[in-house]
Amino acid sequence: ILLEGEGSLLLVDKHAAHERILFNQLKAHQGLGEGQVLLSPLSVALPKEQYAAAVEHLQEFAGLGFDVQDFGDGTLLVREIPMLLAR
């Protein structure tokens, strides 16, 4: 997306903007929304540092409406996501 201002041009990545909108909606509905249980859990393999950080913050994921479990060996299982992201 290109936006023209007073003597300037702003470039906006529409995918990044969409992610930011979803992030803001998640924060606004933190702890209020219902979750959507996934038919089959989503397995997410992460690099060592990201995995360690994610495991330390599983409660924060829960507060945002995610059911994320440590599956071990650098892998997390996502069993539930916020209804906001269900589609």
Tab-separated table of C-alpha atoms in Angstrom:
chain	number	residue	atom	x	y	z
A	1	ILE	CA	0.000	0.000	0.000
A	2	LEU	CA	1.370	3.416	-0.945
A	3	LEU	CA	0.339	6.497	1.008
A	4	GLU	CA	1.268	10.013	0.050
A	5	GLY	CA	1.698	12.687	2.692
A	6	GLU	CA	3.020	16.199	2.726
A	7	GLY	CA	6.262	15.736	0.832
A	8	SER	CA	6.591	12.093	1.798
A	9	LEU	CA	5.688	8.626	0.605
A	10	LEU	CA	4.823	5.808	2.996
A	11	LEU	CA	5.041	2.133	2.025
A	12	VAL	CA	2.874	-0.272	4.066
A	13	ASP	CA	3.227	-4.056	3.818
A	14	LYS	CA	-0.390	-5.251	3.801
A	15	HIS	CA	0.492	-8.612	5.364
A	16	ALA	CA	2.380	-6.945	8.213
A	17	ALA	CA	-0.516	-4.501	8.693
A	18	HIS	CA	-2.993	-7.403	8.863
A	19	GLU	CA	-0.835	-9.184	11.460
A	20	ARG	CA	-0.678	-5.996	13.521
A	21	ILE	CA	-4.477	-5.650	13.411
A	22	LEU	CA	-4.893	-9.256	14.592
A	23	PHE	CA	-2.329	-8.689	17.345
A	24	ASN	CA	-4.185	-5.588	18.560
A	25	GLN	CA	-7.497	-7.492	18.532
A	26	LEU	CA	-5.959	-10.349	20.526
A	27	LYS	CA	-4.619	-7.915	23.121
A	28	ALA	CA	-7.978	-6.129	23.349
A	29	HIS	CA	-9.841	-9.413	23.918
A	30	GLN	CA	-7.207	-10.953	26.204
A	31	GLY	CA	-8.877	-13.402	28.568
A	32	LEU	CA	-12.352	-12.606	27.234
A	33	GLY	CA	-12.660	-14.682	24.116
A	34	GLU	CA	-13.740	-18.231	23.558
A	35	GLY	CA	-11.386	-20.741	22.055
A	36	GLN	CA	-11.786	-22.990	19.046
A	37	VAL	CA	-10.507	-26.512	19.660
A	38	LEU	CA	-8.606	-27.769	16.631
A	39	LEU	CA	-9.727	-31.063	15.109
A	40	SER	CA	-6.140	-32.273	15.223
A	41	PRO	CA	-3.374	-30.522	17.164
A	42	LEU	CA	-0.937	-28.407	15.192
A	43	SER	CA	2.670	-29.446	15.734
A	44	VAL	CA	5.109	-26.514	15.717
A	45	ALA	CA	8.869	-27.183	15.657
A	46	LEU	CA	10.965	-24.232	16.807
A	47	PRO	CA	14.647	-23.374	16.985
A	48	LYS	CA	16.161	-23.970	20.437
A	49	GLU	CA	15.999	-20.336	21.623
A	50	GLN	CA	12.412	-19.750	20.468
A	51	TYR	CA	11.294	-23.075	21.944
A	52	ALA	CA	12.814	-22.224	25.335
A	53	ALA	CA	11.157	-18.795	25.336
A	54	ALA	CA	7.781	-20.250	24.324
A	55	VAL	CA	7.887	-22.939	27.039
A	56	GLU	CA	8.646	-20.259	29.642
A	57	HIS	CA	5.549	-18.305	28.560
A	58	LEU	CA	2.861	-20.970	28.119
A	59	GLN	CA	0.615	-19.107	30.584
A	60	GLU	CA	0.755	-15.989	28.410
A	61	PHE	CA	-0.401	-18.058	25.435
A	62	ALA	CA	-3.283	-19.348	27.562
A	63	GLY	CA	-4.201	-15.787	28.522
A	64	LEU	CA	-4.542	-14.957	24.825
A	65	GLY	CA	-6.812	-17.950	24.171
A	66	PHE	CA	-4.271	-20.489	22.937
A	67	ASP	CA	-3.925	-23.990	24.372
A	68	VAL	CA	-0.242	-24.701	23.750
A	69	GLN	CA	1.512	-27.699	25.262
A	70	ASP	CA	5.145	-28.673	25.421
A	71	PHE	CA	5.624	-31.821	23.321
A	72	GLY	CA	9.372	-31.959	23.980
A	73	ASP	CA	12.389	-31.985	21.682
A	74	GLY	CA	11.774	-28.442	20.408
A	75	THR	CA	8.122	-29.044	19.519
A	76	LEU	CA	4.916	-27.470	20.796
A	77	LEU	CA	1.366	-28.709	20.233
A	78	VAL	CA	-1.315	-26.125	19.599
A	79	ARG	CA	-4.692	-27.633	20.558
A	80	GLU	CA	-6.869	-24.522	20.707
A	81	ILE	CA	-6.796	-21.062	19.136
A	82	PRO	CA	-8.822	-17.906	19.851
A	83	MET	CA	-12.099	-17.684	17.931
A	84	LEU	CA	-10.746	-14.462	16.468
A	85	LEU	CA	-8.272	-16.591	14.466
A	86	ALA	CA	-10.558	-19.570	13.761
A	87	ARG	CA	-11.310	-18.606	10.194
